Coordinates of C-alpha atoms and ligand atoms in Angstrom, one line a residue:
M1 CA 38.9 15.3 55.7
W2 CA 38.0 13.8 52.3
I3 CA 37.2 16.1 49.4
V4 CA 35.2 14.6 46.5
A5 CA 34.0 16.8 43.5
M6 CA 31.1 16.2 41.3
I7 CA 32.3 17.1 37.5
S8 CA 30.5 16.7 34.2
R9 CA 30.6 18.7 31.1
K10 CA 27.1 17.7 30.6
G11 CA 24.1 19.5 32.1
G12 CA 21.5 17.3 33.9
A13 CA 23.9 14.3 34.1
G14 CA 23.4 13.9 37.9
K15 CA 26.2 16.3 39.5
T16 CA 23.6 17.9 42.0
S17 CA 21.8 14.7 42.8
L18 CA 24.8 12.7 43.7
A19 CA 26.2 15.7 46.0
V20 CA 23.2 15.9 48.1
H21 CA 22.1 12.3 48.2
L22 CA 25.6 11.1 48.9
G23 CA 25.9 14.0 51.4
A24 CA 22.9 13.1 53.4
C25 CA 23.7 9.5 53.4
A26 CA 27.2 10.4 54.6
E27 CA 25.6 12.2 57.4
G28 CA 23.4 9.2 58.2
Q29 CA 26.4 7.0 58.6
G30 CA 28.0 9.3 61.0
L31 CA 30.4 11.4 58.8
A32 CA 30.3 15.2 59.4
T33 CA 29.7 16.3 55.9
G34 CA 29.3 19.8 54.1
I35 CA 28.5 20.4 50.6
V36 CA 29.8 23.3 48.4
D37 CA 27.7 24.6 45.7
L38 CA 30.0 25.9 43.0
D39 CA 27.2 26.1 40.4
P40 CA 25.6 29.7 40.0
Q41 CA 22.2 28.1 39.4
G42 CA 22.3 27.1 43.0
T43 CA 20.3 23.9 43.0
A44 CA 22.0 22.5 45.8
T45 CA 22.0 25.8 48.0
K46 CA 18.0 25.7 47.4
W47 CA 18.1 22.1 48.7
G48 CA 19.9 23.0 51.6
L49 CA 17.6 26.0 52.4
R50 CA 14.5 23.5 52.3
R51 CA 16.5 21.0 54.5
A52 CA 16.7 23.9 57.1
Q53 CA 13.3 24.6 56.9
N54 CA 12.5 20.8 57.2
G55 CA 13.1 20.7 61.0
A56 CA 13.7 17.1 60.9
R57 CA 17.0 17.0 59.2
T58 CA 20.3 18.2 60.2
G59 CA 24.0 18.1 58.8
A60 CA 25.0 18.0 55.3
E61 CA 24.9 21.8 55.2
V62 CA 25.3 23.6 51.7
V63 CA 27.4 26.7 51.4
S64 CA 27.4 28.4 48.1
A65 CA 30.8 29.6 47.1
L66 CA 32.7 31.2 44.2
P67 CA 35.7 28.9 43.0
A68 CA 38.1 31.5 44.2
S69 CA 37.1 31.1 47.7
L70 CA 37.3 27.4 47.6
P71 CA 40.8 26.9 49.2
K72 CA 39.9 28.9 52.4
L73 CA 36.5 27.4 52.6
L74 CA 37.9 24.0 52.6
T75 CA 40.5 25.1 55.2
T76 CA 38.0 26.5 57.6
A77 CA 35.8 23.2 57.0
R78 CA 38.9 21.1 58.0
K79 CA 39.6 23.2 61.4
S80 CA 36.0 22.9 62.1
G81 CA 36.0 19.1 62.0
A82 CA 34.3 18.3 58.9
Q83 CA 35.2 14.8 57.5
L84 CA 33.6 14.8 54.0
M85 CA 33.2 17.9 51.7
L86 CA 31.4 17.3 48.5
L87 CA 31.9 19.8 45.8
D88 CA 29.0 20.4 43.3
T89 CA 30.1 22.2 40.1
A90 CA 28.6 23.9 36.9
P91 CA 28.6 22.0 33.9
H92 CA 30.3 24.6 31.3
A93 CA 33.1 26.5 33.4
D94 CA 36.1 24.7 32.4
S95 CA 38.9 26.3 34.1
L96 CA 36.6 26.6 37.3
A97 CA 35.8 22.8 36.9
V98 CA 39.8 22.1 36.9
D99 CA 40.1 24.3 40.0
A100 CA 37.2 22.3 41.9
A101 CA 38.8 18.9 40.9
R102 CA 42.2 20.1 41.9
A103 CA 40.8 20.7 45.2
A104 CA 39.6 17.2 45.3
D105 CA 40.8 13.8 46.4
F106 CA 38.5 12.2 44.4
I107 CA 36.1 13.0 41.5
L108 CA 33.0 11.2 40.6
I109 CA 31.7 12.0 36.8
P110 CA 28.0 11.1 36.6
C111 CA 27.1 9.9 33.2
R112 CA 23.6 9.0 31.9
P113 CA 23.5 5.9 29.6
A114 CA 22.6 8.1 26.5
I115 CA 25.0 8.7 23.4
A116 CA 25.3 12.3 23.9
D117 CA 26.4 12.0 27.4
I118 CA 28.8 9.3 26.5
E119 CA 30.3 11.5 23.8
A120 CA 30.7 14.2 26.2
M121 CA 32.7 11.9 28.7
E122 CA 36.2 12.3 27.2
A123 CA 35.8 16.1 27.7
S124 CA 34.7 15.5 31.5
A125 CA 37.5 13.2 32.0
D126 CA 40.0 15.7 30.6
I127 CA 39.0 17.8 33.5
A128 CA 39.9 15.2 35.8
R129 CA 43.2 14.4 33.9
L130 CA 44.1 18.2 33.8
A131 CA 43.6 18.3 37.7
K132 CA 45.8 14.9 38.0
R133 CA 43.1 13.5 40.4
P134 CA 41.8 10.0 40.5
F135 CA 38.3 9.8 39.1
A136 CA 35.3 7.4 38.2
V137 CA 32.4 7.3 36.3
V138 CA 28.9 6.5 38.0
L139 CA 26.3 5.5 35.4
N140 CA 23.1 7.6 36.6
A141 CA 19.3 7.2 35.8
I142 CA 19.5 3.7 34.1
G143 CA 16.0 2.6 32.9
A144 CA 14.6 -0.4 34.0
Q145 CA 14.4 -2.0 30.7
G146 CA 16.8 -2.6 27.9
S147 CA 20.7 -3.2 27.6
R148 CA 21.6 0.4 27.7
E149 CA 23.6 -0.1 31.1
A150 CA 25.9 -3.0 29.6
E151 CA 26.2 -0.9 26.3
A152 CA 27.2 2.2 28.3
R153 CA 29.8 0.1 30.4
Q154 CA 31.2 -1.2 27.3
E155 CA 31.7 1.8 25.5
L156 CA 33.1 3.7 28.7
H157 CA 35.5 0.4 29.3
R158 CA 36.4 0.9 25.7
L159 CA 37.5 4.6 26.4
G160 CA 39.6 3.4 29.2
L161 CA 37.5 5.0 32.1
E162 CA 36.9 3.6 35.5
L163 CA 33.4 2.9 36.2
A164 CA 31.9 2.8 39.6
P165 CA 30.6 -0.8 40.3
V166 CA 27.3 0.4 41.3
A167 CA 25.1 2.4 38.9
L168 CA 22.1 4.6 39.8
G169 CA 18.7 3.5 38.4
H170 CA 16.2 6.2 36.9
R171 CA 13.9 6.4 40.0
V172 CA 11.6 9.1 41.0
A173 CA 12.6 8.8 44.7
Y174 CA 15.8 10.9 43.7
G175 CA 13.7 13.8 42.8
D176 CA 11.0 13.3 45.5
A177 CA 13.5 13.1 48.3
M178 CA 14.9 16.8 47.1
I179 CA 11.5 18.4 47.7
P180 CA 12.0 18.5 51.4
G181 CA 15.8 18.8 51.2
E182 CA 16.5 15.2 52.1
G183 CA 18.7 12.5 50.7
V184 CA 16.9 9.4 49.4
T185 CA 18.3 7.5 52.2
E186 CA 16.3 9.6 54.6
H187 CA 13.2 10.1 52.5
R188 CA 12.7 6.5 51.6
P189 CA 14.9 4.3 53.7
G190 CA 14.8 0.7 52.5
S191 CA 13.9 1.5 48.9
T192 CA 15.9 0.2 45.9
A193 CA 17.2 3.8 45.5
A194 CA 18.4 4.0 49.0
T195 CA 20.0 0.8 48.9
E196 CA 22.0 1.6 45.5
L197 CA 22.8 5.2 46.9
H198 CA 24.0 3.8 50.0
A199 CA 26.2 0.9 48.2
L200 CA 27.8 3.6 46.0
F201 CA 28.6 5.6 49.1
E202 CA 30.1 2.6 50.8
W203 CA 32.2 2.1 47.7
M204 CA 33.5 5.7 47.4
C205 CA 34.6 5.2 51.1
Q206 CA 36.6 2.4 50.4
K207 CA 38.3 4.2 47.5
L208 CA 38.9 7.1 49.8
E209 CA 40.0 4.9 52.7
G210 CA 42.3 3.0 50.3
S211 CA 44.0 5.9 48.9
I212 CA 44.3 8.6 51.8
G213 CA 42.9 6.8 54.7
R214 CA 39.9 7.7 57.0
P215 CA 39.4 11.3 57.4
V216 CA 39.4 11.3 61.3
E217 CA 39.0 9.5 64.3
K218 CA 35.2 9.9 64.4
S219 CA 34.9 8.0 61.3
M220 CA 35.5 5.0 63.2
D221 CA 32.0 5.3 64.6
R222 CA 30.6 5.1 61.0
K223 CA 28.1 2.4 60.9
V224 CA 29.4 -0.4 58.6
A225 CA 27.2 -1.2 55.5
Q226 CA 25.1 -4.3 56.0
Ligands
LIG1 N1 18.8 8.6 39.0 C1 17.9 9.4 38.8 N2 16.6 9.1 38.5 C2 15.7 10.1 38.2 N3 15.9 11.4 38.0 C3 17.3 11.8 38.3 C4 18.2 10.9 38.5 N4 19.4 11.7 38.7 C5 19.1 12.8 38.3 N5 17.8 12.8 38.0 C6 17.1 14.2 37.8 O1 17.4 14.7 36.5 C7 17.4 16.1 36.6 C8 19.0 16.6 36.4 O2 19.9 16.1 37.7 P1 20.9 16.8 38.3 O3 21.4 16.1 39.6 O4 20.4 18.2 38.8 O5 22.1 17.1 37.2 P2 23.2 18.2 37.1 O6 23.6 18.8 38.6 O7 24.4 17.3 36.7 O8 22.9 19.3 35.9 C9 16.8 16.5 38.2 O9 15.6 17.0 38.1 C10 17.0 15.1 39.1 O10 16.1 15.2 39.9
LIG2 MG1 23.6 20.7 39.1

């Protein structure tokens, strides 16, 4: 079972968005996926409730949990055949974020291409370093115009941080999909948002397959990226 934690000291960076959109995408690709909401704000949990009401969607179930119960919850998930668990965390709870990071095989740190977000990046990276887990920064909500992405990439590169090769654009589809408790790949299949999210998911799978192998046999059924 793969465990991926979304970590960032910055609120609004895109942790919950990454968790739910990657979770829905993973389900669509045949991975039995769960999302653990460790943020008391409960944004992912509310998305999960809307998803449960939306009869058309299954999988990517969200469980709200206190960090102390995370190890037991992950053990139960593993036994019940989960292949991917995505951990959504709160921005400010330092030691709790380290606990979540420690439980993960890989950490994604979303970062908007704004100076305040980039300045907060070292603090977020420190959480992953403290937890001694591999991590990568995902540039999120990139504007259509301007050179912000290139500048942000340059700055993050200068800080010595690994960057996901796929960045996510600033697109209304991400927020729209969340209203009926869906991922962007379900809500707007074929859209630019769905295509880039899918590419990010495939890159994440390659990283995990390269470091710890496929989660369980069932993943062999996973549809391969086009
Ligand atoms: N790529 C994106 N394009 C447009 N809106 C986005 C994008 N990523 C996040 N958002 C929006 O930004 C807000 C904060 O994102 P969220 O994922 O909740 O951040 P966090 O969990 O890190 O606090 C939400 O309203 C979300 O819909
Ligand atoms: Mg959040």
